[in-house]
Coordinates of C-alpha atoms in Angstrom, one line a residue:
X6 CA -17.1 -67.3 -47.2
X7 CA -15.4 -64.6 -48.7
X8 CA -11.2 -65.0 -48.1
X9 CA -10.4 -62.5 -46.1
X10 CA -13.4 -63.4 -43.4
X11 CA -11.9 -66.6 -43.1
X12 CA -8.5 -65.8 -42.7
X13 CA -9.3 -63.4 -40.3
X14 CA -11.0 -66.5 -38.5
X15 CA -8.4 -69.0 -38.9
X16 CA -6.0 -66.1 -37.4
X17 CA -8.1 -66.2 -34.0
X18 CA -8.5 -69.6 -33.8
X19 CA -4.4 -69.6 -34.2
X20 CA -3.9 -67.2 -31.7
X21 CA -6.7 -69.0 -29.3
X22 CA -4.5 -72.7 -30.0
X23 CA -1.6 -71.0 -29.3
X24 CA -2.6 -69.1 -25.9
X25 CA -4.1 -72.6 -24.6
X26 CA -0.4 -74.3 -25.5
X27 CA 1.2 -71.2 -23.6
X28 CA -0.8 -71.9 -20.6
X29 CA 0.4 -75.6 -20.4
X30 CA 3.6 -73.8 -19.2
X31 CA 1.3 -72.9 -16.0
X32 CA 1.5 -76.0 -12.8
X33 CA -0.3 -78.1 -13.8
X34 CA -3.1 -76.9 -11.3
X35 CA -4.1 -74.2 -13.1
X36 CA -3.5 -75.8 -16.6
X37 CA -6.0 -78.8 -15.8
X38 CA -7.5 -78.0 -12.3
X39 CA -8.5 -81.8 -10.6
X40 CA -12.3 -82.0 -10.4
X41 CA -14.2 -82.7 -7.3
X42 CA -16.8 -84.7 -7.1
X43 CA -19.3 -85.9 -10.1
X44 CA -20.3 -83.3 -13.1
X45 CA -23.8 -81.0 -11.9
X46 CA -26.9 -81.8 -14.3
X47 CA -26.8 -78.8 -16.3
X48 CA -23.1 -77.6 -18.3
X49 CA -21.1 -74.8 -16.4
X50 CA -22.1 -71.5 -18.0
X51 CA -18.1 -71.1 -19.3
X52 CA -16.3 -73.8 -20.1
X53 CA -12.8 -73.9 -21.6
X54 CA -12.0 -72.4 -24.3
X55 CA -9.4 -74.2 -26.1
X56 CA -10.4 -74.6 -29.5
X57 CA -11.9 -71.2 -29.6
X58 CA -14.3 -69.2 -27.4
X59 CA -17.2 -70.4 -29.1
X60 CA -16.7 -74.1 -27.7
X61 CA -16.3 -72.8 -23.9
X62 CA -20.2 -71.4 -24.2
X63 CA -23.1 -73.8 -23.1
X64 CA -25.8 -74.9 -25.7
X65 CA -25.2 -75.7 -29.3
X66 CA -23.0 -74.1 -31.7
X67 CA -23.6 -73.9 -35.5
X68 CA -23.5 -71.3 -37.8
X69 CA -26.7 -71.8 -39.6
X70 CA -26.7 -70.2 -43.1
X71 CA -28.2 -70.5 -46.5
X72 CA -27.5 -73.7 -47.8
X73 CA -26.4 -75.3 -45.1
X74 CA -28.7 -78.4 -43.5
X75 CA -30.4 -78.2 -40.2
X76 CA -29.4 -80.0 -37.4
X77 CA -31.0 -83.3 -36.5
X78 CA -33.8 -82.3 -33.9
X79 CA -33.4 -86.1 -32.4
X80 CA -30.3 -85.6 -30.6
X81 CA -30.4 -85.8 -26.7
X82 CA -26.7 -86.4 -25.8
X83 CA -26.0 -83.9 -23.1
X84 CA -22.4 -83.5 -25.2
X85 CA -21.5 -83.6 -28.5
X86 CA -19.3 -83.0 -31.3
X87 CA -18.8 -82.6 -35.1
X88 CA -15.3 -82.0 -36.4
X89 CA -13.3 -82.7 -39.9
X90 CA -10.7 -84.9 -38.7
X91 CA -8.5 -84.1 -41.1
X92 CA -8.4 -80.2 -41.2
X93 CA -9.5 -80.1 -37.3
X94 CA -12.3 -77.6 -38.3
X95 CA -15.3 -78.2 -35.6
X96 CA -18.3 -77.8 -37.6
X97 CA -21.3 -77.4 -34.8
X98 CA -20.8 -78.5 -31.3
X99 CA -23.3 -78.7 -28.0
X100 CA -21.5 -78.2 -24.4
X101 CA -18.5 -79.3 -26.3
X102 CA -16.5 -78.8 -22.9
X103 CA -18.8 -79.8 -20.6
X104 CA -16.6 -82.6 -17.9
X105 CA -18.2 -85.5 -17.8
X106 CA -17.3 -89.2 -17.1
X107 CA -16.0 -90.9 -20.2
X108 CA -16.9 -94.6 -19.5
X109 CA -14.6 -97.0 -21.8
X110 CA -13.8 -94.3 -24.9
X111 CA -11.0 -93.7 -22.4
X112 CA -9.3 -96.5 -23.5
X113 CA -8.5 -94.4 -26.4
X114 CA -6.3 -92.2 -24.5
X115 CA -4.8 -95.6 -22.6
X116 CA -4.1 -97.3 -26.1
X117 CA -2.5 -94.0 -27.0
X118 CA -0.3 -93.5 -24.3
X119 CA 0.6 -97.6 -23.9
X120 CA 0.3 -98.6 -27.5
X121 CA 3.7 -97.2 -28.5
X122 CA 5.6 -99.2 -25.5
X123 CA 5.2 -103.0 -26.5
X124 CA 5.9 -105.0 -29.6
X125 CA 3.0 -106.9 -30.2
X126 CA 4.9 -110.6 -30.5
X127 CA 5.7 -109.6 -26.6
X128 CA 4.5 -112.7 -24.6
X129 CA 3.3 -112.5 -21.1
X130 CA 1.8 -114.7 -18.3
X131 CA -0.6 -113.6 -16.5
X132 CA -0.9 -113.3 -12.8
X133 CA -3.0 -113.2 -10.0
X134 CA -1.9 -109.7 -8.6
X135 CA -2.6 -109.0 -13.1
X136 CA -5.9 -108.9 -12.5
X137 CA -6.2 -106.8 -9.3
X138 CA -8.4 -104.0 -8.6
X139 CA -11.1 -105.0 -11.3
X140 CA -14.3 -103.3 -10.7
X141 CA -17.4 -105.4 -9.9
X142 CA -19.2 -105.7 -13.4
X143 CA -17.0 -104.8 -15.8
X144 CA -16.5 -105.6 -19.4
X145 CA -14.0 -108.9 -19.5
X146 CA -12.6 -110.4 -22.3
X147 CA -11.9 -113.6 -20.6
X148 CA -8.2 -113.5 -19.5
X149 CA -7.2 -116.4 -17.3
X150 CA -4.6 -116.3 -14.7
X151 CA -1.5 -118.8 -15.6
X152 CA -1.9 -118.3 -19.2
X153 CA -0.4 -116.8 -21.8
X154 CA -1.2 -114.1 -24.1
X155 CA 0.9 -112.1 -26.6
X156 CA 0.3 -107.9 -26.9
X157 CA -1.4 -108.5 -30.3
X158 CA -4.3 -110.8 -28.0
X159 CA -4.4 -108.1 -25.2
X160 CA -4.7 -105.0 -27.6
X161 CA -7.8 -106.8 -29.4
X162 CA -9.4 -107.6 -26.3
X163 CA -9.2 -103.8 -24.9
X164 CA -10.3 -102.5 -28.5
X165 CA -13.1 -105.1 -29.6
X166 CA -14.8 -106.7 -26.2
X167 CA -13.7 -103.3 -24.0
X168 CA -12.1 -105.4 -21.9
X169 CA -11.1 -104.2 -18.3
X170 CA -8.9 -107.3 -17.8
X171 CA -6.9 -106.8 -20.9
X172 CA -6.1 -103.2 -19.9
X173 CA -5.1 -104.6 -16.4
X174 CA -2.9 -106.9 -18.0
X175 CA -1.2 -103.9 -20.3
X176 CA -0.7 -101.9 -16.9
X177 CA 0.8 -104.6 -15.3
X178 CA 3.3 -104.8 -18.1
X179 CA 3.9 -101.4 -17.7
X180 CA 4.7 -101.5 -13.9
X181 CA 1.6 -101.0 -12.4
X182 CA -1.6 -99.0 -12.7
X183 CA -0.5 -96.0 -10.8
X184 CA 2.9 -95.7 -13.1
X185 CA 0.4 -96.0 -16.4
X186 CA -2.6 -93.3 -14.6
X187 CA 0.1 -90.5 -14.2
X188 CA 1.6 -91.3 -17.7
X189 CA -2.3 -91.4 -19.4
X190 CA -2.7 -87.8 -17.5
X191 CA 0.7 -86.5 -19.0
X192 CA 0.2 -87.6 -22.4
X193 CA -4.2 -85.7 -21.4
X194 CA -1.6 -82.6 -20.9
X195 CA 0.1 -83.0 -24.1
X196 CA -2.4 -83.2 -26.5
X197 CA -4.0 -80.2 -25.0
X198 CA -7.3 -82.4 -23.6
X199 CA -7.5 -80.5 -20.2
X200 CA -10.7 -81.5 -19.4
X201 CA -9.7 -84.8 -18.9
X202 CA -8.3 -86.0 -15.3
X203 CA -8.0 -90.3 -15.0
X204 CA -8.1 -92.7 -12.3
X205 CA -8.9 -95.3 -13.5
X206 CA -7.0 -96.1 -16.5
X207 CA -9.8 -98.7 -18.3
X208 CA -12.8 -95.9 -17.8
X209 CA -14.7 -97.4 -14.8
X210 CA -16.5 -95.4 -12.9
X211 CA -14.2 -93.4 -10.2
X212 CA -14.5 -89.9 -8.8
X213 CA -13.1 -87.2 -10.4
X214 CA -12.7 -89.1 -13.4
X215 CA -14.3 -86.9 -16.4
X216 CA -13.5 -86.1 -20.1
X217 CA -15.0 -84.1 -22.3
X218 CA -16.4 -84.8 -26.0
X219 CA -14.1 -82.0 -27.3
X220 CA -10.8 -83.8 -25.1
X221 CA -12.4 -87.7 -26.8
X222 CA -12.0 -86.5 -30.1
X223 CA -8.6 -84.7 -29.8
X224 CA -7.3 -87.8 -28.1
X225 CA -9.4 -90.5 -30.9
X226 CA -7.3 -88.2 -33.7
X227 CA -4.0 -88.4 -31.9
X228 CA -4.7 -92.2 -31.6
X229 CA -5.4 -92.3 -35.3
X230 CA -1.7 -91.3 -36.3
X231 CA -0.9 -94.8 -35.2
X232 CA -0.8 -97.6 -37.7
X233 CA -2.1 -100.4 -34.8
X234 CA -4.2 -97.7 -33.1
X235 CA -5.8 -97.7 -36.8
X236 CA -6.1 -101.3 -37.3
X237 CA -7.6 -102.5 -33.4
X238 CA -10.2 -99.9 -33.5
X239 CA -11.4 -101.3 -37.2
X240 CA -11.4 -104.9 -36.5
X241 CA -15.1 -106.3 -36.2
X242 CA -14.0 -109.9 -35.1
X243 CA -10.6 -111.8 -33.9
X244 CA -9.9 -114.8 -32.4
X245 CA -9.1 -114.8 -29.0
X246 CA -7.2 -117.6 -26.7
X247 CA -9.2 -119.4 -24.8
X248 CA -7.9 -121.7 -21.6
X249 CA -6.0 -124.5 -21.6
X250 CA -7.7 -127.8 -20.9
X251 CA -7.0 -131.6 -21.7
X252 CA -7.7 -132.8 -24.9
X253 CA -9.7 -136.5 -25.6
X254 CA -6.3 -137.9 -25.3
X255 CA -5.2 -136.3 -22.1
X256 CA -2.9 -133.7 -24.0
X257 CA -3.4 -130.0 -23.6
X258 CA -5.5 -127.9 -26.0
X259 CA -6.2 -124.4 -26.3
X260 CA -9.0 -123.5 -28.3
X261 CA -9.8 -120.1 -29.5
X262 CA -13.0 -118.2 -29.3
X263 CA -14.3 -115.7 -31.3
X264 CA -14.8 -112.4 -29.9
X265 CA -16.6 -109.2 -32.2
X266 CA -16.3 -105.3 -31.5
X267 CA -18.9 -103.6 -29.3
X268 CA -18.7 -100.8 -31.5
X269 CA -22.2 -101.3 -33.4
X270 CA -21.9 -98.9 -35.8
X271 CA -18.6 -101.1 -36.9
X272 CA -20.4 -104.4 -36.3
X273 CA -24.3 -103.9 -36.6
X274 CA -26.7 -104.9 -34.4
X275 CA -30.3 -105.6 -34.6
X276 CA -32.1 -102.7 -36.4
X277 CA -29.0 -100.9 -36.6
X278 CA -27.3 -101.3 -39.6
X279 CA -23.0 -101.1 -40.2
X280 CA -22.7 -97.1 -40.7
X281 CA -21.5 -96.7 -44.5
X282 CA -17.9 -95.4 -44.2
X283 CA -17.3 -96.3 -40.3
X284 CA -13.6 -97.2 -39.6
X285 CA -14.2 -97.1 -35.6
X286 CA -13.2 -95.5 -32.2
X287 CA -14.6 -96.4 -29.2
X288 CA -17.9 -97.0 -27.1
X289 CA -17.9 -96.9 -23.8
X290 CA -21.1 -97.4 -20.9
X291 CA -21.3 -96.8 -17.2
X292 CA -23.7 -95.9 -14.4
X293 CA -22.2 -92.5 -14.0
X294 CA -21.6 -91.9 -18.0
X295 CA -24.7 -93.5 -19.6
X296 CA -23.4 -94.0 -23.0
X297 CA -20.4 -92.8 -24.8
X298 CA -18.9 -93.0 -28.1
X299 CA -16.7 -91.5 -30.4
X300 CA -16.7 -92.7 -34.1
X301 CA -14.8 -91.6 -37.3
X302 CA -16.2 -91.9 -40.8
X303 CA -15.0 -91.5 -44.0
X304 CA -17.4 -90.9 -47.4
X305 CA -16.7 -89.1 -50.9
X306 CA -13.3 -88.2 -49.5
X307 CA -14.2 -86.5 -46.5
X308 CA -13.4 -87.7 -43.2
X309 CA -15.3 -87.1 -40.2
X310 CA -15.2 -87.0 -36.3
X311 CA -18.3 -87.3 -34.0
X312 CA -18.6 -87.9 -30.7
X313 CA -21.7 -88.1 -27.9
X314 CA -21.3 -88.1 -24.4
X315 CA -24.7 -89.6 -22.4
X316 CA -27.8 -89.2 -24.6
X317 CA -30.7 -88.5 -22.5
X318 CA -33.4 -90.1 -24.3
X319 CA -33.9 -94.1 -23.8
X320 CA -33.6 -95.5 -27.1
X321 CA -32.4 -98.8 -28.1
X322 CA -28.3 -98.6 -29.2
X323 CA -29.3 -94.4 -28.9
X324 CA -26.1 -93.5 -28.8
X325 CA -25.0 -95.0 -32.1
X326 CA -28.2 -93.7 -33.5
X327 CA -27.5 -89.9 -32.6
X328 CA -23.6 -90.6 -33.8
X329 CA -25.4 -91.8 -37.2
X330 CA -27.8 -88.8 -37.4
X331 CA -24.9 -86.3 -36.9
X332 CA -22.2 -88.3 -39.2
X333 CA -25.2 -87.6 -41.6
X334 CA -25.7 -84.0 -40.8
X335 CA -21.4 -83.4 -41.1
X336 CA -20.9 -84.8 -43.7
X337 CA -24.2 -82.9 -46.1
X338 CA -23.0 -79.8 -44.3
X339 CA -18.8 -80.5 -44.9
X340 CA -17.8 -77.6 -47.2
X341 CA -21.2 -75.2 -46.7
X342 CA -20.9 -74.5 -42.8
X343 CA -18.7 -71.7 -41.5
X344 CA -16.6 -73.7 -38.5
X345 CA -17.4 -72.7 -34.9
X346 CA -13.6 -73.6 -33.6
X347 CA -11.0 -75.9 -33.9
X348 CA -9.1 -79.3 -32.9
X349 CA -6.0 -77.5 -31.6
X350 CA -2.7 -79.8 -32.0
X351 CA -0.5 -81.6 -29.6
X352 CA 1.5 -79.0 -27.4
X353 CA 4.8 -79.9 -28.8
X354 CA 3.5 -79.6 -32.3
X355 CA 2.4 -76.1 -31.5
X356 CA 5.4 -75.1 -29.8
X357 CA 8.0 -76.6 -32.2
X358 CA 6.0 -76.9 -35.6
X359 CA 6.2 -80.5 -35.4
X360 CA 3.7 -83.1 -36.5
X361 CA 2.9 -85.2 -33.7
X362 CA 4.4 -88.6 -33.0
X363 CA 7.9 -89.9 -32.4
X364 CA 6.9 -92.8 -34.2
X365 CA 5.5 -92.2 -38.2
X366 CA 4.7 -95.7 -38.6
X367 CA 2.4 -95.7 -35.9
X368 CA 3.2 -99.7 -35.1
X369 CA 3.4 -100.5 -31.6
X370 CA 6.9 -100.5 -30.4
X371 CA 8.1 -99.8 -33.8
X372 CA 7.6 -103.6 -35.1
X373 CA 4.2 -104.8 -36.0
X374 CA 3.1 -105.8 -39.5
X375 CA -0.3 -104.1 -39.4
X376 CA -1.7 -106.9 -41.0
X377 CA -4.0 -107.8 -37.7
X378 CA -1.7 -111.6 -37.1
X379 CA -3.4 -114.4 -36.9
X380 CA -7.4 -114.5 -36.8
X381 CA -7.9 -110.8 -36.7
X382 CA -10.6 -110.0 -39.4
X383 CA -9.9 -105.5 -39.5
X384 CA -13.0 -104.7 -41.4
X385 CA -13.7 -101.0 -41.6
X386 CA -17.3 -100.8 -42.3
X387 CA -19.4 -100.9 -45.0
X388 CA -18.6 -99.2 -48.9
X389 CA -19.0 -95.6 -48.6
X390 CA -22.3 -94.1 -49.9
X391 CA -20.4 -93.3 -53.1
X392 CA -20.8 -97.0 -54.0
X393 CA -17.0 -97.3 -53.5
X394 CA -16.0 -101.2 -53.6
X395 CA -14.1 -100.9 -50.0
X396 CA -10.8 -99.6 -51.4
X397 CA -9.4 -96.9 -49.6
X398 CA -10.8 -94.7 -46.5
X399 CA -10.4 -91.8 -44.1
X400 CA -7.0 -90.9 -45.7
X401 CA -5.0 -87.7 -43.5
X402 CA -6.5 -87.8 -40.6
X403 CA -4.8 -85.1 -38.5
X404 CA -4.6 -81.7 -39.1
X405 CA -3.2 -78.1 -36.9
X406 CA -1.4 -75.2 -36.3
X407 CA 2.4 -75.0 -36.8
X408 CA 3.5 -71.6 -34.9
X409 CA 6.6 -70.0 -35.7
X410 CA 7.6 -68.4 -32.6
X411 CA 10.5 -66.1 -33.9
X412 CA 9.2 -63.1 -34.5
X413 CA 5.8 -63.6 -33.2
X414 CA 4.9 -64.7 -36.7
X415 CA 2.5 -67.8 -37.1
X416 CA 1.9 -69.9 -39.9
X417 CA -0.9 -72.4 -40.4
X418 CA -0.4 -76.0 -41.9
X419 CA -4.2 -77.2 -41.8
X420 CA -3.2 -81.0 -43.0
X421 CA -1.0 -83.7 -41.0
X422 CA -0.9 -86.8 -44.1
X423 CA -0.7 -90.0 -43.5
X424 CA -1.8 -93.2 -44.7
X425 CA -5.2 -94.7 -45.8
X426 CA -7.1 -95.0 -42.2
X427 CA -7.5 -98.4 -43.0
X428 CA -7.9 -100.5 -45.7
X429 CA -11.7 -101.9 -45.9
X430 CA -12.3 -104.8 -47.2
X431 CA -15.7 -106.9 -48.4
X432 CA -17.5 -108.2 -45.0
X433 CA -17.1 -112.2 -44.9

C-alpha cells in the first residue's frame, strides 16, 4: 500500500480512537447504554464504531486484494475477529460489534480488573457465604468450604478448570460480588470495551450480560500486559489442593489433584491437536453463548489475536476449529491485507499518551515470581511452525494511539513492548 494511502488511513483510525475516548467523558448511559434483554438472532444493522466505522457494519470485513488469501469458507461463528496484537491492526472481522453473551472469556476482564489486587502467597479460608450465589451447573474447580487456599491456587483454578467457585472465592476477597461487578464494568469503561455490561462476574448466564468479540480481544490484550495474567492463561496443568482427610495413621493429609486447562487449543483434545504457537486466553460455554473463545498465537514473529463468539455449525470442539482456521488465515495474510480498523487503547492511554498499566511488571499485587509456584506446569503450546525449539513467543503484545492534545496535534506510537509472552517450554 503506497505511504501516503496508509497514513491517510492510520490518520482516521486516530481520529476515530480518539472521538470514542472523547465520548467516555459522556454519563455513562450514553457512553455504554445497559442492554435489555437477550441479543436478536441476526447483528443490529450499526453497531459501534470504535475501532473504525468499518467494524460497526454487519457482515464480514476484509479487504480482499491480489495476494492476499481468501477467507476460510468453514467459519459459522455469528462473531469474529482477526487482529495483530501487537500493532492493534484488525485484519478482517464479521459483526465484530455485535452484543452477545460472553460465557466464561469474561473471566478475562475479571482476572484483569482483580489480578492486580492480591499477592499470590495471600492465604484465605474459605467460607460458606464464599461460595454463595453459584449458578446451577457451573464449572467448579473443587473448592471446599473450611479449607485453605493461597491466590496462586485460586487464580489457576479460574484460568485452567474455568472455575466459578474460584472466582467466588476472589470476589469474596474483594468484599463481595457486587463491589467486584461495578469495578469489572469500570475497568469495561476504561479500556474502551463498551459493548460489554457484567452481572455476573464469572460469565454465567444473566440478562443483560453481553460482550462483544471486538470488547474480548481489547480486554484479552489489556490482560496480556500482565506478567501472571501471561503465565495462568498459558499453564496446561497444575496441581490443585484437594481436601483434607485422615491419613492411615489418623493424621491429616491433603493430597493434590491434578487439574488441566480447558482451553484445547493449549491442551489438545481428541482429533484436535495443540495449535503450533498457542500461548492461551480463554474458552468459555453457556446456554445463552454457545461457545466462546479468544486465543493468541504467536509464529515467525508475528503475534496474533482471534476470537469467535457462538459458532453456528455443530461440530465437535467447533469453536477451536474455526479459531485454528482463522489463526491460519491471519497469519498467511499478516503483512499482505490492508486492515479494516483498529484495537483502540485504554482511555487513559489516549488521553494522557500513556502506556497502559500502573503496574509494568504485570505480577499480581506487585510480588509474584512468575515462575507458576509449586506444581504449576505453564506450557505455551507447541514449537511455532518455524520449527523453533520453544524459545521465545508472542513478544510486544500491545499496541495504540498516543494523542497529543495540545494543539490538536496527534501522534501515533503503534508498539507498547514488553516481555516474551511466555516462555514455552518442551511438553512433559
Amino acid at each position: 500500500m503506497p505511504a501516503p494511502q496508509k497514513t491517510a488511513r492510520r490518520s482516521l483510525l486516530v481520529i476515530s480512537a480518539v472521538l470514542s475516548s472523547l465520548a467516555l467523558a459522556a454519563p455513562a448511559a450514553v457512553a455504554a447504554p445497559k442492554p435489555s434483554g437477550s441479543p436478536s438472532a441476526t447483528p443490529p444493522a450499526s453497531m459501534s464504531t470504535v475501532g473504525g466505522a468499518r467494524l460497526g457494519r454487519p457482515g464480514t470485513q476484509v479487504n480482499l486484494a491480489s495476494g492476499v488469501p481468501v477467507l476460510p469458507k468453514d467459519v459459522s461463528a455469528r462473531s469474529w475477529i482477526v487482529a495483530d496484537a501487537e500493532t492493534g491492526d484488525v485484519l478482517a472481522a464479521h459483526n465484530a460489534h455485535w452484543r452477545l453473551a460472553p460465557a466464561s472469556t469474561l473471566k478475562m476482564l475479571f482476572a484483569d480488573t482483580l489480578l492486580p489486587k492480591f499477592p499470590r502467597t495471600v492465604q484465605h479460608k474459605v467460607v460458606p457465604s464464599d461460595l454463595a450465589g453459584i449458578g446451577p451447573g457451573s464449572s467448579m474447580v473443587g473448592i471446599k468450604e473450611d479449607e485453605t487456599y493461597t491466590v496462586h491456587d485460586l487464580w489457576l483454578g479460574v484460568f485452567l478448570q474455568s472455575g466459578n467457585d474460584a472466582v467466588r472465592v476472589l470476589s469474596a476477597m474483594n468484599k463481595g460480588v457486587e463491589k467486584t461487578v461495578r469495578e469489572m464494568n469500570e475497568h469495561a469503561e476504561e479500556l474502551q470495551a463498551l459493548d460489554t455490561h457484567v452481572v455476573s462476574p464469572d460469565g454465567y448466564d444473566s440478562e443483560g450480560q453481553v460482550s462483544s468479540a471486538y470488547d474480548l480481544t481489547l480486554i484479552a490484550r489489556s490482560g496480556l500486559q500482565k506478567k501472571d495474567f501471561r503465565e495462568y492463561c498459558s499453564t496446561v496443568t497444575a496441581k490443585f489442593p484437594g481436601a483434607t482427610k485422615k491419613g492411615k495413621k489418623g493424621n491429616k493429609v491433603r493430597t493434590p489433584f491434578e487439574i488441566r486447562n480447558t482451553n484445547r487449543l493449549l491442551s489438545g483434545d481428541a482429533g484436535l491437536p495443540v495449535y503450533q504457537g498457542i500461548a492461551g486466553v480463554k474458552n468459555g460455554n453457556t446456554t445463552n453463548a454457545g461457545a466462546t473463545f479468544t486465543g493468541v498465537a504467536e509464529r515467525n514473529g508475528k503475534v496474533l489475536l482471534v476470537t469467535v463468539m457462538n459458532p453456528e455449525k455443530s461440530e465437535y470442539n467447533g469453536v477451536y476449529k474455526e479459531t485454528a482456521r482463522l489463526f491460519d488465515w491471519g497469519f498467511q495474510a499478516a503483512g499482505k491485507v490492508q486492515p479494516v480498523g483498529e484495537l483502540v487503547p485504554p482511555r487513559s492511554a489516549a488521553q494522557a499518551g500513556t502506556r497502559p498499566g500502573a503496574n509494568p511488571s504485570g505480577e499480581a499485587g506487585g510480588s509474584g515470581s512468575g515462575t507458576g509456584g509449586a506444581g504449576a506446569r505453564p506450557v505455551a503450546g507447541a514449537p511455532a511452525a518455524d520449527g523453533a525449539s520453544g524459545i521465545g513467543t508472542a513478544a510486544s503484545i500491545a499496541g495504540g494511539v498516543l494523542v497529543l492534545l495540545a494543539g490538536g496535534a496527534f501522534l501515533v506510537n503503534r508498539r507498547w513492548p514488553l516481555p516474551d509472552l511466555v516462555r514455552r517450554r518442551t511438553r512433559p
